[in-house]
Every structure is written in C-alpha cells, then in structure tokens.
Tab-separated table of C-alpha atoms in Angstrom:
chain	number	residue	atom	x	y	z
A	1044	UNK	CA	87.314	77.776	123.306
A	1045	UNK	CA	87.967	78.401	119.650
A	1046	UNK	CA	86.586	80.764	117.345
A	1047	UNK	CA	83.081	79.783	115.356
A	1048	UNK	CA	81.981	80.567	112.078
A	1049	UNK	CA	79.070	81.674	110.262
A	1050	UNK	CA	77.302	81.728	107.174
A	1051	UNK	CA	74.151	84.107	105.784
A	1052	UNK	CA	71.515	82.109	104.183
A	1053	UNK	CA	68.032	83.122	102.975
A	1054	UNK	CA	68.512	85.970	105.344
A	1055	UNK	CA	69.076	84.192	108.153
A	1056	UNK	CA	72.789	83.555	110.301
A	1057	UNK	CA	73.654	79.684	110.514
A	1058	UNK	CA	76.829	78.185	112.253
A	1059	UNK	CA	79.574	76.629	109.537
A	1060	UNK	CA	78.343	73.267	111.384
A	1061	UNK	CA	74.928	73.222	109.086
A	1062	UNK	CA	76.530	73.222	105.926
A	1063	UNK	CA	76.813	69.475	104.448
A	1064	UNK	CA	80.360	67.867	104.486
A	1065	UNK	CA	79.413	65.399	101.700
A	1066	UNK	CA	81.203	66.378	98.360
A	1067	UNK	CA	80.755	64.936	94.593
A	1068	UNK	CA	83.169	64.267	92.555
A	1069	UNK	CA	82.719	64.137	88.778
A	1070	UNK	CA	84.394	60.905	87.868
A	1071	UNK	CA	87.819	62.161	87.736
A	1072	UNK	CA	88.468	62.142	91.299
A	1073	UNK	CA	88.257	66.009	91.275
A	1074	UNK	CA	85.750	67.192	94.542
A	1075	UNK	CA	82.974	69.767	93.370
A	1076	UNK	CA	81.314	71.896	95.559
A	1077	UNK	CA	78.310	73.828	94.762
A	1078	UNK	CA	78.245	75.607	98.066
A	1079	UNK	CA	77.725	78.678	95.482
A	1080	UNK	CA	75.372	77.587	92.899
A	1081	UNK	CA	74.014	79.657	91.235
A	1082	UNK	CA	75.494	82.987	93.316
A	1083	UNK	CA	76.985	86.091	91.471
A	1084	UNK	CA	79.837	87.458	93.726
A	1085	UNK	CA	81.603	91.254	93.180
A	1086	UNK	CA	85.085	90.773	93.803
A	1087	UNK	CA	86.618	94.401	94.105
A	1088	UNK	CA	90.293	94.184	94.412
A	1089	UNK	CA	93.204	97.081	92.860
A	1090	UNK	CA	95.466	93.929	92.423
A	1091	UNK	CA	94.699	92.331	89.311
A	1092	UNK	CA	96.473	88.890	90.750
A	1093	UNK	CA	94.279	89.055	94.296
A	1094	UNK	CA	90.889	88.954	91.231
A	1095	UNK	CA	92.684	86.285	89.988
A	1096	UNK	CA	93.304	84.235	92.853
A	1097	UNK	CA	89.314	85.068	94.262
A	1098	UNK	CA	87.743	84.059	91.140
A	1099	UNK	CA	89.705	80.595	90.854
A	1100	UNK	CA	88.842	79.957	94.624
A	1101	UNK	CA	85.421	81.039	94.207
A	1102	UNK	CA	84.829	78.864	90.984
A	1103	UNK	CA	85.859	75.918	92.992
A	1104	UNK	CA	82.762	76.006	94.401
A	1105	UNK	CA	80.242	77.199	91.998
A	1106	UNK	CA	80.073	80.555	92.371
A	1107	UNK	CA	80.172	83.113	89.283
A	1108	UNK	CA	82.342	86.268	89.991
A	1109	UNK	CA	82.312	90.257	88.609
A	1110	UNK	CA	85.603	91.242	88.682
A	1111	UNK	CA	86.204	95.066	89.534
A	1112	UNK	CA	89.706	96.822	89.873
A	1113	UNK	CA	88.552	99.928	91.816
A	1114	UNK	CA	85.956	101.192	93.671
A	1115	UNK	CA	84.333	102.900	90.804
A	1116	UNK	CA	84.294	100.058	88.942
A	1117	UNK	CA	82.733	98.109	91.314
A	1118	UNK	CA	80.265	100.426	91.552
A	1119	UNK	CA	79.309	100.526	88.208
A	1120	UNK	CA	79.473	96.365	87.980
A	1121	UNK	CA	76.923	96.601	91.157
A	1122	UNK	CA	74.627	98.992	89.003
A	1123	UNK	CA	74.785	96.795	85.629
A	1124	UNK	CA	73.442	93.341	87.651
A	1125	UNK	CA	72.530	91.817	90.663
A	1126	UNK	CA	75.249	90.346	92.686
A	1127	UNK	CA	74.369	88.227	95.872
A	1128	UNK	CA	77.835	88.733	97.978
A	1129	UNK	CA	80.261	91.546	97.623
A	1130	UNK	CA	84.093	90.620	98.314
A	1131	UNK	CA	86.170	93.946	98.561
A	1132	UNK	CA	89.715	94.997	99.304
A	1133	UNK	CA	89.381	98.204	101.522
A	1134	UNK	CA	92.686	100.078	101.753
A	1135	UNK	CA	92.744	100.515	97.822
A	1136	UNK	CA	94.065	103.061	96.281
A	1137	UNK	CA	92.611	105.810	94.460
A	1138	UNK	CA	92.044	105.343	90.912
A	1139	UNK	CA	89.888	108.040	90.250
C-alpha cells in the first residue's frame, strides 16, 4: 500500500484525491494553477538559491511568497503581515 497525502483546507485535513485535476491554460499552452490563490507563504531558508527555487515553484501555482534568510528574519516577516503557510529550512545556521 503506498503512502497518501494530505492537504489543510479551511481548517479541515482532506486527502490529495479532492483537489481538482482540471488545469487552465492561458492561451499559450502554458498550464496555470491557482491551487494558491490568493495565499501568502513564509519561505525561511539560509540558502538564498533554495528561496529562489521555492518562490518560482510556488508562483507556479498562485501563491505569493515572503522570503526570509534566517530565523530572525522570518520572524520579523511573520510580525509585519499575515502569512497563511510557513515553509522553513530547520537545520539553519545561526545568523544571529
């Protein structure tokens, strides 16, 4: 039996199997997704290319992404405005 995933929605757990498989595409044969509409996302990584790489992925499908290259700094990006999903590297290192 293989491994299933999940997604939180409106505060509520629902299998990968809900989510609709139908994507648009804007006339130049390019698939959007707006799986992440209108979502703010804190991506704390210490690697400026792993920020990089998260916020191309995560623009892909419509989310908006706070960048953050420490701990600290994520904190602070947390405290300035309201983020819906927090992505974060843990074994960073100190850059206090």
């Amino acid at each position: 039996m293989g491994a299933k995933s999940y997604y939180f929605e409106d505060n509520q757990i629902k299998p990968m199997g809900d989510i609709p498989e139908e994507p648009s595409t804007n006339g130049n044969s390019e698939v959007q997704n707006d799986l992440l509409k209108d979502t703010t996302i804190l991506v704390i990584d210490d690697n400026p290319i792993n920020l990089t790489v998260a916020n191309k992925t995560l623009a892909k499908f419509g989310a908006r992404t706070v960048k953050a290259l420490s701990g600290v700094e994520g904190i602070k990006a947390f405290q300035k405005q309201p983020v819906q999903l927090i992505l974060m590297d843990l074994p960073m290192l100190s850059k206090m």
